[in-house]
Amino acid sequence: MKSLLTACLLIAALPMGAQTIRNDDSCDISVAPAATLLLPYFQVQIDGGGAAPRDTLVTITNVSNAMRIVHVTLWTDLAYPIFAFDLTLTPYDVQPLSFYGLLVTGAVPGA
């Protein structure tokens, strides 16, 4: 009876759920392709719209002390990639993006 009770206590003491120390399973910084930043909704008025057309502005920030290359892809609501480019961010760099500038004028930041 004592061995059955010991076995039950050992099973009850085992951690439940997946626990890991691998960087791929957590939010730790690692040397691997990283995160996908999703902006689920944006508006751009492509027909001019007078002096101030409708635009969406986003900033991308490098929060590390190393230079990073960021690949940006804009997708349609039907899952078609329509515009893609790379950005080079220096340590702690902040890069603003204008969706009107990208889609209407083709102005890629840093180019």
Coordinates of C-alpha atoms in Angstrom, one line a residue:
M1 CA 0.0 0.0 0.0
K2 CA 2.9 2.3 0.8
S3 CA 4.4 1.9 -2.7
L4 CA 1.0 2.7 -4.3
L5 CA 0.7 5.9 -2.3
T6 CA 4.3 6.9 -3.2
A7 CA 3.6 6.3 -6.9
C8 CA 0.4 8.5 -6.6
L9 CA 2.4 11.3 -5.0
L10 CA 5.1 11.1 -7.6
I11 CA 2.5 11.3 -10.4
A12 CA 0.8 14.2 -8.7
A13 CA 4.1 16.1 -8.3
L14 CA 4.9 15.9 -12.1
P15 CA 4.3 19.3 -13.8
M16 CA 1.3 19.5 -16.1
G17 CA 1.5 21.0 -19.5
A18 CA 4.5 21.6 -21.8
Q19 CA 7.5 23.2 -20.2
T20 CA 10.6 24.0 -22.1
I21 CA 13.7 26.1 -22.0
R22 CA 14.2 26.2 -25.8
N23 CA 14.2 29.8 -27.2
D24 CA 11.8 28.8 -30.0
D25 CA 9.1 28.0 -27.5
S26 CA 9.2 31.3 -25.7
C27 CA 9.5 35.1 -26.4
D28 CA 13.2 35.2 -25.8
I29 CA 15.6 36.9 -28.3
S30 CA 17.4 34.3 -30.4
V31 CA 19.5 34.2 -33.5
A32 CA 16.7 32.9 -35.8
P33 CA 14.0 34.3 -38.1
A34 CA 11.7 36.1 -35.7
A35 CA 8.4 37.6 -35.3
T36 CA 5.6 38.5 -37.6
L37 CA 4.0 41.8 -36.9
L38 CA 0.5 42.0 -38.1
L39 CA -1.5 45.1 -38.7
P40 CA -4.9 43.7 -39.4
Y41 CA -6.5 46.9 -40.8
F42 CA -5.3 50.0 -42.6
Q43 CA -6.8 52.7 -44.8
V44 CA -5.2 54.5 -47.8
Q45 CA -7.1 56.9 -50.1
I46 CA -5.4 56.3 -53.4
D47 CA -7.4 58.8 -55.5
G48 CA -5.7 61.9 -54.0
G49 CA -8.4 63.1 -51.7
G50 CA -7.4 66.7 -51.8
A51 CA -4.6 68.2 -49.7
A52 CA -4.6 65.5 -47.0
P53 CA -5.4 62.1 -48.3
R54 CA -6.3 59.3 -45.9
D55 CA -3.2 57.5 -44.7
T56 CA -2.1 54.9 -42.1
L57 CA 1.2 55.5 -40.3
V58 CA 3.2 52.8 -38.5
T59 CA 6.6 52.8 -36.9
I60 CA 9.0 49.8 -36.6
T61 CA 11.5 49.9 -33.8
N62 CA 14.6 47.9 -33.3
V63 CA 14.8 47.3 -29.5
S64 CA 18.2 45.5 -29.6
N65 CA 21.8 46.8 -29.6
A66 CA 22.5 45.1 -32.9
M67 CA 21.7 46.0 -36.5
R68 CA 18.7 44.2 -37.9
I69 CA 17.3 43.7 -41.4
V70 CA 13.5 43.7 -41.5
H71 CA 11.5 42.3 -44.4
V72 CA 8.2 44.0 -44.9
T73 CA 5.4 42.5 -47.0
L74 CA 2.0 44.2 -47.6
W75 CA -0.8 41.7 -48.3
T76 CA -4.3 42.3 -49.7
D77 CA -7.4 41.1 -47.9
L78 CA -7.4 38.1 -50.4
A79 CA -4.0 37.0 -49.2
Y80 CA -2.0 38.3 -52.2
P81 CA 1.4 40.0 -51.5
I82 CA 1.3 43.4 -53.3
F83 CA 4.5 45.1 -52.1
A84 CA 7.7 43.9 -50.4
F85 CA 11.0 45.5 -49.4
D86 CA 13.7 45.2 -46.8
L87 CA 14.6 47.8 -44.2
T88 CA 18.0 48.1 -42.4
L89 CA 17.6 49.2 -38.8
T90 CA 20.6 50.4 -36.8
P91 CA 20.6 49.7 -33.0
Y92 CA 17.6 51.2 -31.3
D93 CA 16.5 52.7 -34.6
V94 CA 12.9 53.8 -35.3
Q95 CA 11.5 53.8 -38.9
P96 CA 8.1 55.3 -39.7
L97 CA 6.1 53.9 -42.6
S98 CA 3.4 55.7 -44.6
F99 CA 1.1 53.3 -46.3
Y100 CA 0.1 56.1 -48.7
G101 CA 3.8 56.6 -49.6
L102 CA 4.3 52.9 -50.1
L103 CA 1.3 52.1 -52.2
V104 CA 0.6 55.3 -54.1
T105 CA 4.0 57.0 -54.6
G106 CA 6.2 53.9 -54.1
A107 CA 8.4 55.7 -51.6
V108 CA 10.4 53.1 -49.7
P109 CA 12.0 54.4 -46.5
G110 CA 15.8 54.5 -46.6
A111 CA 15.9 54.0 -50.4

